[in-house]
Tab-separated table of C-alpha atoms and ligand atoms in Angstrom:
chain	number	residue	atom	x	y	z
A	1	UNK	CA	-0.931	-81.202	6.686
A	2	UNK	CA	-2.236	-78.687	9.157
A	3	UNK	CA	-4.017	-75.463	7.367
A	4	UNK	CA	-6.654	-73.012	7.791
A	5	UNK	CA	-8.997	-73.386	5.198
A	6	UNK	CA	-11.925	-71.531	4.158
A	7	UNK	CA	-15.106	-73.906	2.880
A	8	UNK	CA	-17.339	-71.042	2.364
A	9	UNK	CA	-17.423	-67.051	1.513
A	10	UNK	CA	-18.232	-65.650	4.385
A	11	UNK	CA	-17.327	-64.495	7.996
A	12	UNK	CA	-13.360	-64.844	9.018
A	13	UNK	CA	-14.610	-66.790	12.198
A	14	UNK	CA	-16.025	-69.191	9.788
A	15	UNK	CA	-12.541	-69.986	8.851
A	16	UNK	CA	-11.070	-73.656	10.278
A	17	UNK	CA	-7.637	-74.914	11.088
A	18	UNK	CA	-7.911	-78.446	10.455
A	19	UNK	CA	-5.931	-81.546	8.886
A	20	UNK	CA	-5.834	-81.223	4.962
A	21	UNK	CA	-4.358	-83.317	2.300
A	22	UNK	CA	-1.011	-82.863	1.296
A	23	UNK	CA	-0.747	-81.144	-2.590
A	24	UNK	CA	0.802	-82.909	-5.504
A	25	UNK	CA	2.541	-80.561	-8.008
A	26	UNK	CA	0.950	-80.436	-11.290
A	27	UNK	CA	3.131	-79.611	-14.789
A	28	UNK	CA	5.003	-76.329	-14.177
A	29	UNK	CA	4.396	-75.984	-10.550
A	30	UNK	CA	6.116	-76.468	-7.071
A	31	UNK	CA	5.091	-77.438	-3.388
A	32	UNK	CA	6.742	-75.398	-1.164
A	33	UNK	CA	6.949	-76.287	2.774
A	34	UNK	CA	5.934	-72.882	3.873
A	35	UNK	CA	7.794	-71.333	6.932
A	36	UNK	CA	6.871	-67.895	7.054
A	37	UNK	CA	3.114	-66.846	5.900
A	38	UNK	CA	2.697	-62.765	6.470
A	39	UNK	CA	-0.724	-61.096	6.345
A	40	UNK	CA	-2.272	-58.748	4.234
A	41	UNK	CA	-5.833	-57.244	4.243
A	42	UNK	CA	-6.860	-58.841	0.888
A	43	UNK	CA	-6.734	-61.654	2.618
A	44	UNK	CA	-9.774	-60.635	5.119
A	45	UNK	CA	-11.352	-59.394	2.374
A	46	UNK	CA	-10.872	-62.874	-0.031
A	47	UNK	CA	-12.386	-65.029	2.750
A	48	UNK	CA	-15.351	-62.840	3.067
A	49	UNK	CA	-15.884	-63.217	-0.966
A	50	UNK	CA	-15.450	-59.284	-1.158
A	51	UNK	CA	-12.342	-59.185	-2.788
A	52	UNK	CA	-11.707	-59.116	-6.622
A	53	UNK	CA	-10.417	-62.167	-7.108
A	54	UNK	CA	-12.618	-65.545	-5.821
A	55	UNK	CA	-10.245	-68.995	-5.238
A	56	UNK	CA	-12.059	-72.274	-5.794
A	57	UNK	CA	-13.858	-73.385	-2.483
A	58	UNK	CA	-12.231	-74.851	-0.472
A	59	UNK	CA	-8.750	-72.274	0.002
A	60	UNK	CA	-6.138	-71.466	2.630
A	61	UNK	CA	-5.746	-67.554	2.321
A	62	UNK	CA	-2.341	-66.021	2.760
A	63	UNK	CA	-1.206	-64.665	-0.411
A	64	UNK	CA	2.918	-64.515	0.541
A	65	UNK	CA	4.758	-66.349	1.374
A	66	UNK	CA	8.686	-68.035	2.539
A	67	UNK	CA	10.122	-70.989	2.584
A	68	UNK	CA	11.521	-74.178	0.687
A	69	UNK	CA	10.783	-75.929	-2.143
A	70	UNK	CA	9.699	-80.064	-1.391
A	71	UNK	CA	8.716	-80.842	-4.923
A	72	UNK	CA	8.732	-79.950	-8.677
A	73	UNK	CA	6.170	-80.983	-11.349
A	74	UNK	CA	7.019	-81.846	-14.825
A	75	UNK	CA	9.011	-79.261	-16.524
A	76	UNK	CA	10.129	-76.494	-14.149
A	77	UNK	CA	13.561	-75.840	-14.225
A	78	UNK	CA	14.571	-72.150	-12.813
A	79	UNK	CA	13.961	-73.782	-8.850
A	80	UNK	CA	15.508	-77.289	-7.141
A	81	UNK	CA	14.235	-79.212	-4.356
A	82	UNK	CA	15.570	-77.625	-1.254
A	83	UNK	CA	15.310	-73.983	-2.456
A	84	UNK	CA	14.530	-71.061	0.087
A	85	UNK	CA	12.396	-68.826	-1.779
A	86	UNK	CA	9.267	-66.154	-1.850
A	87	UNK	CA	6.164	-66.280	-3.285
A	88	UNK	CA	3.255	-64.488	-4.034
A	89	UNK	CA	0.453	-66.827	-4.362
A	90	UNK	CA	-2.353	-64.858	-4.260
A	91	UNK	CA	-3.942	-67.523	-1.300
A	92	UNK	CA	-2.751	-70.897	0.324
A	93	UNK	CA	0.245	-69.766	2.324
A	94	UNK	CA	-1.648	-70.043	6.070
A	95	UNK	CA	-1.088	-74.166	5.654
A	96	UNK	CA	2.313	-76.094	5.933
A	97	UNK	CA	2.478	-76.738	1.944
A	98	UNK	CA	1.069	-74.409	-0.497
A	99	UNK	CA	1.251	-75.852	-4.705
A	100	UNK	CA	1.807	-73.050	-7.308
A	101	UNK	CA	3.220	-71.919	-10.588
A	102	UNK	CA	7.306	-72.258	-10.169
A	103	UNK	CA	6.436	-68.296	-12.053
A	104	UNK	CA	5.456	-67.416	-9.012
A	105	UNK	CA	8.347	-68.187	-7.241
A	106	UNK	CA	11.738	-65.798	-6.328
A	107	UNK	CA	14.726	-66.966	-4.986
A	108	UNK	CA	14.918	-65.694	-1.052
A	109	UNK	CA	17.435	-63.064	-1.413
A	110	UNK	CA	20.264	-62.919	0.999
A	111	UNK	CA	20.003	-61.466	4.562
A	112	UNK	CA	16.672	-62.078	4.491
A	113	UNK	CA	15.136	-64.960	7.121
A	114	UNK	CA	11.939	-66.791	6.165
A	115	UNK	CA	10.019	-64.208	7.861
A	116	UNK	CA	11.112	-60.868	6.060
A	117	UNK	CA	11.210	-62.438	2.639
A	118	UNK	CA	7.366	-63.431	3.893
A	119	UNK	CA	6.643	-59.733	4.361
A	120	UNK	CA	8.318	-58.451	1.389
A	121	UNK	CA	6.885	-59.041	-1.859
A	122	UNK	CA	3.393	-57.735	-1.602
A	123	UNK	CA	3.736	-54.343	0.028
A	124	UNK	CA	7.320	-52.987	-0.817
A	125	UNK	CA	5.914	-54.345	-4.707
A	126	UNK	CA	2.724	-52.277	-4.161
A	127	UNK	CA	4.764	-49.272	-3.051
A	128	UNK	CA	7.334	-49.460	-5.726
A	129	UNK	CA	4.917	-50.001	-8.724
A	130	UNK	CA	3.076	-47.479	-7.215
A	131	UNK	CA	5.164	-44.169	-6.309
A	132	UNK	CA	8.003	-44.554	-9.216
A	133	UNK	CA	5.510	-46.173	-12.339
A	134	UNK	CA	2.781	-44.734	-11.665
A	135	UNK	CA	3.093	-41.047	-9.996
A	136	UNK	CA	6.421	-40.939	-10.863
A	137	UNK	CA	7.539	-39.579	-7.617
A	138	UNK	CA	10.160	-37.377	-8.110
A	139	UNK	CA	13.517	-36.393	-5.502
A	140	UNK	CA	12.425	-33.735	-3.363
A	141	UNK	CA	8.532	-33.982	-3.858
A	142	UNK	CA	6.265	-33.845	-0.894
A	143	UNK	CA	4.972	-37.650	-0.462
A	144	UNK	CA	1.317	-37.507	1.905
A	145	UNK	CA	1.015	-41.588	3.276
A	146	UNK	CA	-2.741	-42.734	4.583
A	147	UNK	CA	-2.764	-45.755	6.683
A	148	UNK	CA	0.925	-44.714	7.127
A	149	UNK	CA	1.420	-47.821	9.574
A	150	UNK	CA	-0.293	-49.983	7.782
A	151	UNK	CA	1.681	-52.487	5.580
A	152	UNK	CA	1.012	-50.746	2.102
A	153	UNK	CA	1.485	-47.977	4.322
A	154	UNK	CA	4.667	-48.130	6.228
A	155	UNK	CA	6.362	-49.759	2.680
A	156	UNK	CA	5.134	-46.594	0.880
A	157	UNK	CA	6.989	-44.478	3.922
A	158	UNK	CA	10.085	-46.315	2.703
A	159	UNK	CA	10.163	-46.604	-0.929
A	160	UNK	CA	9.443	-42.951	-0.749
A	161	UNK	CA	11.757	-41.830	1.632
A	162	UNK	CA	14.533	-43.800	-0.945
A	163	UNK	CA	13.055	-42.162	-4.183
A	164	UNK	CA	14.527	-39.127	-2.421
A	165	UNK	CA	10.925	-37.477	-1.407
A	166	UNK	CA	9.994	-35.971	1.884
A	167	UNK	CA	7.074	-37.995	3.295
A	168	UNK	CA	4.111	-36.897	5.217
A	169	UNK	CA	2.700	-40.296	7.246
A	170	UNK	CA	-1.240	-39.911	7.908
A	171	UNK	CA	-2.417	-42.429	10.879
A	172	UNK	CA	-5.417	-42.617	13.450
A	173	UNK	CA	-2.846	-42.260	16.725
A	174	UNK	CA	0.564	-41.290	18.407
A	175	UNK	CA	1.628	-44.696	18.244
A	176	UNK	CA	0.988	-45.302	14.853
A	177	UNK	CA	2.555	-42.382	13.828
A	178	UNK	CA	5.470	-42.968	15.837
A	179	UNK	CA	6.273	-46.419	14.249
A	180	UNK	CA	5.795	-44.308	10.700
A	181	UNK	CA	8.741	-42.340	12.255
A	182	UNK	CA	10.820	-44.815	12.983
A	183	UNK	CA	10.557	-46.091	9.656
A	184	UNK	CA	11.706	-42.948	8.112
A	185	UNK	CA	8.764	-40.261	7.940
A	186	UNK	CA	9.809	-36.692	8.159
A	187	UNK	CA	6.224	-35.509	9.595
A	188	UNK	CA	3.051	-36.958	10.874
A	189	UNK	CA	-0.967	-35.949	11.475
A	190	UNK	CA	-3.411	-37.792	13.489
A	191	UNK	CA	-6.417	-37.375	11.042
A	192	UNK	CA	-8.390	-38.997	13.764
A	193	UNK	CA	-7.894	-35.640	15.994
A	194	UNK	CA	-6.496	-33.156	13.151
A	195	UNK	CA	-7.759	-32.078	10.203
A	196	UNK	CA	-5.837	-33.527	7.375
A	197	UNK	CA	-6.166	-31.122	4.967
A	198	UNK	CA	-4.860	-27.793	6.772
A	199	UNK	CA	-1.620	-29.699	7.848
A	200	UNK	CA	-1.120	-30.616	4.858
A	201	UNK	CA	-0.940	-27.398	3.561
A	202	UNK	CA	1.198	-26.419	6.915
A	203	UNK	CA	3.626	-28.615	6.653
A	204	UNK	CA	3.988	-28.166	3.038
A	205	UNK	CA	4.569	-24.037	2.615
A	206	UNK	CA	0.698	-24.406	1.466
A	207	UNK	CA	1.530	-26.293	-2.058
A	208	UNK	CA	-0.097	-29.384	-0.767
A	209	UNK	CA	1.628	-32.983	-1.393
A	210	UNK	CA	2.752	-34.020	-4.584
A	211	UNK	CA	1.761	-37.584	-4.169
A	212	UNK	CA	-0.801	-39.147	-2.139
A	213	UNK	CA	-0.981	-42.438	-1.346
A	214	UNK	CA	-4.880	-43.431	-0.395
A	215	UNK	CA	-4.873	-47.177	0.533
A	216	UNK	CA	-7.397	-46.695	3.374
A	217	UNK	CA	-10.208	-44.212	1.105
A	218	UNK	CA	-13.517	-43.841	3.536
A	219	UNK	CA	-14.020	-40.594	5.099
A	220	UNK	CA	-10.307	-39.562	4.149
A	221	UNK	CA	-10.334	-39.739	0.726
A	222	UNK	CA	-12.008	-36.511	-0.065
A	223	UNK	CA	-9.949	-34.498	2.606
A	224	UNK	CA	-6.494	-36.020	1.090
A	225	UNK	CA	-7.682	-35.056	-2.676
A	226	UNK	CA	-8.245	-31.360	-1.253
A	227	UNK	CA	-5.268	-31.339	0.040
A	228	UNK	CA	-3.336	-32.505	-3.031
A	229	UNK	CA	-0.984	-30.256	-5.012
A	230	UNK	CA	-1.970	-28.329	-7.795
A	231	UNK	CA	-0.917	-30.816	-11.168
A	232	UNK	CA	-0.181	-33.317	-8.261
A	233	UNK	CA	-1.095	-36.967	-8.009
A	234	UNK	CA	-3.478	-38.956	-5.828
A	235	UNK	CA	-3.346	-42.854	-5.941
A	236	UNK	CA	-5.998	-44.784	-5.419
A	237	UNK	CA	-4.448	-48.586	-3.822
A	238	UNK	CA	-7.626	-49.695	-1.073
A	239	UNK	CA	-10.532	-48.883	0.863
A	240	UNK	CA	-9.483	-50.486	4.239
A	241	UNK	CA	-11.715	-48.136	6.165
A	242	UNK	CA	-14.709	-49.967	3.862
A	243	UNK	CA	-16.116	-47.286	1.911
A	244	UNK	CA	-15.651	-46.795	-1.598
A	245	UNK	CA	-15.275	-43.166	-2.079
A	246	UNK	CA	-17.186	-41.097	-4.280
A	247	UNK	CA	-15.340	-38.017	-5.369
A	248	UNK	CA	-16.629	-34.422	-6.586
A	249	UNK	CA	-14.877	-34.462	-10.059
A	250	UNK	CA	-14.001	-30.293	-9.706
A	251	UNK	CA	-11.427	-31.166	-7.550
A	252	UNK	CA	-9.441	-32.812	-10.192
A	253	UNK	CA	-10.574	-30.120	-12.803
A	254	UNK	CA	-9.322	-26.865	-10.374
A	255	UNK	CA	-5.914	-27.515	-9.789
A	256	UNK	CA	-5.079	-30.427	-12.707
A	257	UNK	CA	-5.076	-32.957	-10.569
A	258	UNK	CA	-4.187	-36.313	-11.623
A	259	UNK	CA	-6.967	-39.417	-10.191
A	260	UNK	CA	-4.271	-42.785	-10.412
A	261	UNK	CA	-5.424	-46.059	-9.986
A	262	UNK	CA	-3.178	-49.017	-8.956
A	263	UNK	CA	-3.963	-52.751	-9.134
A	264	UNK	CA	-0.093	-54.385	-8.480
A	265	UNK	CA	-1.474	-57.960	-8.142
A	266	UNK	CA	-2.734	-57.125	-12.360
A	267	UNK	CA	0.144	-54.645	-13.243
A	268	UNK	CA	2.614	-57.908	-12.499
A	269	UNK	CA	0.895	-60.627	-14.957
A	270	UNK	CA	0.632	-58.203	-17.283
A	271	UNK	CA	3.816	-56.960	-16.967
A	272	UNK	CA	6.155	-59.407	-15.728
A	273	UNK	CA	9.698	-58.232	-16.433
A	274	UNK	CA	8.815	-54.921	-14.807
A	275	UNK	CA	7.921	-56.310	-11.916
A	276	UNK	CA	11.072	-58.042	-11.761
A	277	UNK	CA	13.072	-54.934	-11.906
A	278	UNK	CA	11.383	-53.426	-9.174
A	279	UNK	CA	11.936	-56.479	-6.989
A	280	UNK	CA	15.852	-56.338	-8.267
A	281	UNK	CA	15.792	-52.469	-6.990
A	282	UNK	CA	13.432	-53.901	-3.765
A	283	UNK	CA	16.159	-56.392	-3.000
A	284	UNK	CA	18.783	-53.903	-3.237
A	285	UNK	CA	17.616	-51.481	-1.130
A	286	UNK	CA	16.783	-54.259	1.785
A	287	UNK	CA	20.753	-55.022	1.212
A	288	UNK	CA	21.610	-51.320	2.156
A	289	UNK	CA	19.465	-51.072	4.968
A	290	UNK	CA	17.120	-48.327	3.401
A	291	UNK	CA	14.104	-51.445	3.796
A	292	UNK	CA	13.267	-52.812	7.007
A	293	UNK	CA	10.248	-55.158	6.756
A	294	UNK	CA	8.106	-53.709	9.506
A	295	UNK	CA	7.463	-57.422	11.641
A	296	UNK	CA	5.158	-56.164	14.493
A	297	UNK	CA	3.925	-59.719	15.409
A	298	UNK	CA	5.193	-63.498	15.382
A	299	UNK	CA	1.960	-65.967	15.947
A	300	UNK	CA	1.428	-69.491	15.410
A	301	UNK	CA	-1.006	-70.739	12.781
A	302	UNK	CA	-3.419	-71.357	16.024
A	303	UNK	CA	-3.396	-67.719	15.912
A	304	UNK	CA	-4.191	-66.931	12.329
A	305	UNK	CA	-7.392	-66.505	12.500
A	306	UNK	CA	-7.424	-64.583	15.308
A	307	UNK	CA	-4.532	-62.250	13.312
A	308	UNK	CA	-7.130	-61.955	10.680
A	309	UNK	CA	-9.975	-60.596	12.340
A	310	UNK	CA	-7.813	-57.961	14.707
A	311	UNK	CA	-6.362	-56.527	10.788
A	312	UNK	CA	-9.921	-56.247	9.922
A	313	UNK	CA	-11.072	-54.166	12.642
A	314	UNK	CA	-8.452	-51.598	12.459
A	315	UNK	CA	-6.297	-53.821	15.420
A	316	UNK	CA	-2.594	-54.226	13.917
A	317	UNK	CA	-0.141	-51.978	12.806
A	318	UNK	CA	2.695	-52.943	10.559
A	319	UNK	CA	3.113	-56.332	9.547
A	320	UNK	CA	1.893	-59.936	11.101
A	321	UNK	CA	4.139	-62.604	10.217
A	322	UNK	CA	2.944	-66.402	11.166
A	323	UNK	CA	5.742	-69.050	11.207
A	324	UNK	CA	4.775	-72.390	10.897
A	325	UNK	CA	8.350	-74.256	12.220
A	326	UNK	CA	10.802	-76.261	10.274
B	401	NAP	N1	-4.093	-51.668	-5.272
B	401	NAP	C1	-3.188	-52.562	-5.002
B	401	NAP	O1	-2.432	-52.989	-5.869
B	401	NAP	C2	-3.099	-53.070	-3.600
B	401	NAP	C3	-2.050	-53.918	-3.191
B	401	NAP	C4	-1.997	-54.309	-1.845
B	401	NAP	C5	-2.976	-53.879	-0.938
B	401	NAP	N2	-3.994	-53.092	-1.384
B	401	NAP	C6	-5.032	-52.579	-0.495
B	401	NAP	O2	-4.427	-51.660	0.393
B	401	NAP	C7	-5.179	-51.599	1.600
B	401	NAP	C8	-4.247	-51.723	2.777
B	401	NAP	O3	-3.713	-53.044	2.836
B	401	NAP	P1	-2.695	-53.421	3.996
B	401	NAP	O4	-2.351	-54.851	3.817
B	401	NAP	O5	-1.626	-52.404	4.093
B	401	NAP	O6	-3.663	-53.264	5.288
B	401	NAP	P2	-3.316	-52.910	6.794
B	401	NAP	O7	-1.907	-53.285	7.102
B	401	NAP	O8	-4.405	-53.501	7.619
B	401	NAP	O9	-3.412	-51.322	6.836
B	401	NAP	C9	-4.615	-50.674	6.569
B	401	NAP	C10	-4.688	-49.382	7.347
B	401	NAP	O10	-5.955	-48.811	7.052
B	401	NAP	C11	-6.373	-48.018	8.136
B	401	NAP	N3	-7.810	-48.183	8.375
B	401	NAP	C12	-8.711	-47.180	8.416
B	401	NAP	N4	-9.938	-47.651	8.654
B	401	NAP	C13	-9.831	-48.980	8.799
B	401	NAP	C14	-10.769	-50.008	9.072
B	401	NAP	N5	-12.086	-49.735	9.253
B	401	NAP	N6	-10.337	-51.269	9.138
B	401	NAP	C15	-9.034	-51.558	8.938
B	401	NAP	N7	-8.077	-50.624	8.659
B	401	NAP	C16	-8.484	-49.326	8.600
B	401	NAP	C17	-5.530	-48.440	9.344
B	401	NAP	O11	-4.723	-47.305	9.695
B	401	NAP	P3	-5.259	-46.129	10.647
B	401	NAP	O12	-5.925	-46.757	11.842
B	401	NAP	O13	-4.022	-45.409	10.962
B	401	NAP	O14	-6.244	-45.351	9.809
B	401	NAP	C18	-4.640	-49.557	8.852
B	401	NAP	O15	-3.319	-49.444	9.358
B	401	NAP	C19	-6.234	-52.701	1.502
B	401	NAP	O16	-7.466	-52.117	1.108
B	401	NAP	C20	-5.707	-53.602	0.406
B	401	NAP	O17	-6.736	-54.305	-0.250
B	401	NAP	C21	-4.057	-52.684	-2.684
């Protein structure tokens, strides 16, 4: 089969599409003929070995995925051979078969083609776990988005916008902050030209937001915390911008502030019939229309790699989807 593999922590060019042998399912898992492969920045950051979690060498990243099941191994029952489903996989979806526990597996729900149920899991599941479990976002709260058209990003725009709260989108241009827009945010700032924490403040009576959602941290992560409500929430989900932030600890003390962190890809093992339930409530908000899986790009897996290194450098907005054919 055809797959881009990674032989070695290191640089995303490093990565090669080449010919790789086809996986055999072991007891309790499934090979799935993948169809739809959608990219996420843990992926950039698991081929450079600076990501939490380290797959045996050699890998295919691409941690969700679509498409059908080929073949069961001993004792899996809940899936059958010719199954459209989803998966989160954690890597191997950028090759035409991916192996991996049938746990891991959810049916593909209905409306969805191979490529939204690709672009689902991972970021409306960070989103959900995020804003109603852990800030408990409340109806009518004042929601503040960084990254805001970003995937985590533009899924936290929705999921808050259905939990009933108004939602501030944060981005680095017009454009971005126009797709943020169209995806339901009620305001925007360019915190590349404004500063972040006086609108804030103007757009929310001078309160501050509620909820913050950081998954970019760098030089904004200080200037969101300011600009968080007093007994409000900040969320700590990434550092795309490559900084871990360090934070003056007074700002959590002077207005009883609440530091949150979020680790979805943990919460889920550890909590497994939760994470269900927010995929039920996921699923049916996709059927009403309030979800719209933001597919900005359709590419090849030639273009994968290429894909990967334009999300690391700050070069996509919304979600890249890579189909691999029937
Ligand atoms: N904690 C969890 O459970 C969890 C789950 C999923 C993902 N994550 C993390 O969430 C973060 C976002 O993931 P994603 O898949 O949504 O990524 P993404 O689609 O690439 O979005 C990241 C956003 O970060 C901003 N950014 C600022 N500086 C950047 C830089 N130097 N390079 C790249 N982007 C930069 C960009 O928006 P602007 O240009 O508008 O600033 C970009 O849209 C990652 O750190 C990821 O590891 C965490």
């Amino acid at each position: 089969m055809k797959a881009l593999m990674c032989h070695a922590f290191g640089p995303i060019s490093d990565l090669r599409l080449e010919q790789a042998p086809d996986p055999l399912p072991g007891p309790g898992q499934v090979v799935v003929r993948v169809r739809a492969c959608s990219l996420n920045f843990p992926d950039a950051l698991i081929v450079q070995g600076r990501y939490q979690v380290k797959p045996a060498l050699p890998f295919s990243p691409g941690a969700e995925f679509a498409g059908v099941v080929e073949s069961l191994g001993e004792g899996v029952r809940h899936v059958r051979v010719g199954d459209a489903v989803v998966a989160f996989a954690g890597h191997g979806g950028l090759a035409e078969r991916c192996v991996l526990d049938a746990a891991r597996l959810l049916p593909l729900p209905a409306g969805m083609d191979f490529a939204q149920g690709a672009a689902f899991v991972l970021t409306y599941g960070t989103a959900l776990h995020a804003l109603r479990r852990i800030a408990e976002l409340r109806e009518g709260q004042t929601l503040l988005v960084l990254g805001a058209a970003g995937g985590v990003g533009l899924a936290a725009v929705e999921v808050g916008k259905a939990l009933g709260a108004r939602v501030i989108a944060a981005a680095s241009s017009a454009s971005r902050l126009e797709l943020a827009a169209r995806h339901g945010a009620d305001a925007g700032i360019d915190y590349a030209t404004q500063d972040l924490r006086q609108r804030v403040l103007e757009l929310s009576e001078g309160r501050g937001a509620d909820v913050v959602l950081d998954p970019v941290g760098g030089p904004y992560a200080e200037k969101a915390l300011r600009a968080t409500a007093w007994r409000g929430s900040y969320l700590v989900v990434g550092f795309a911008a490559g900084e871990i932030p360090r934070m003056p600890l007074n700002l959590v003390l002077l207005q009883e502030r609440r530091l949150l962190g979020v680790y979805w890809g943990e919460a889920l093992q550890r909590e497994p019939v939760a994470h269900l339930r927010d995929m039920e409530q996921l699923v049916a908000w996709f059927s009403e229309g309030r979800l719209r899986p933001p597919i900005t790009e359709r590419v090849g897996l030639d273009a994968a790699l290429d894909a990967l290194q334009r999300m690391a450098a700050r070069g996509v907005m919304g979600k890249v989807v890579v189909e691999l054919g029937a």
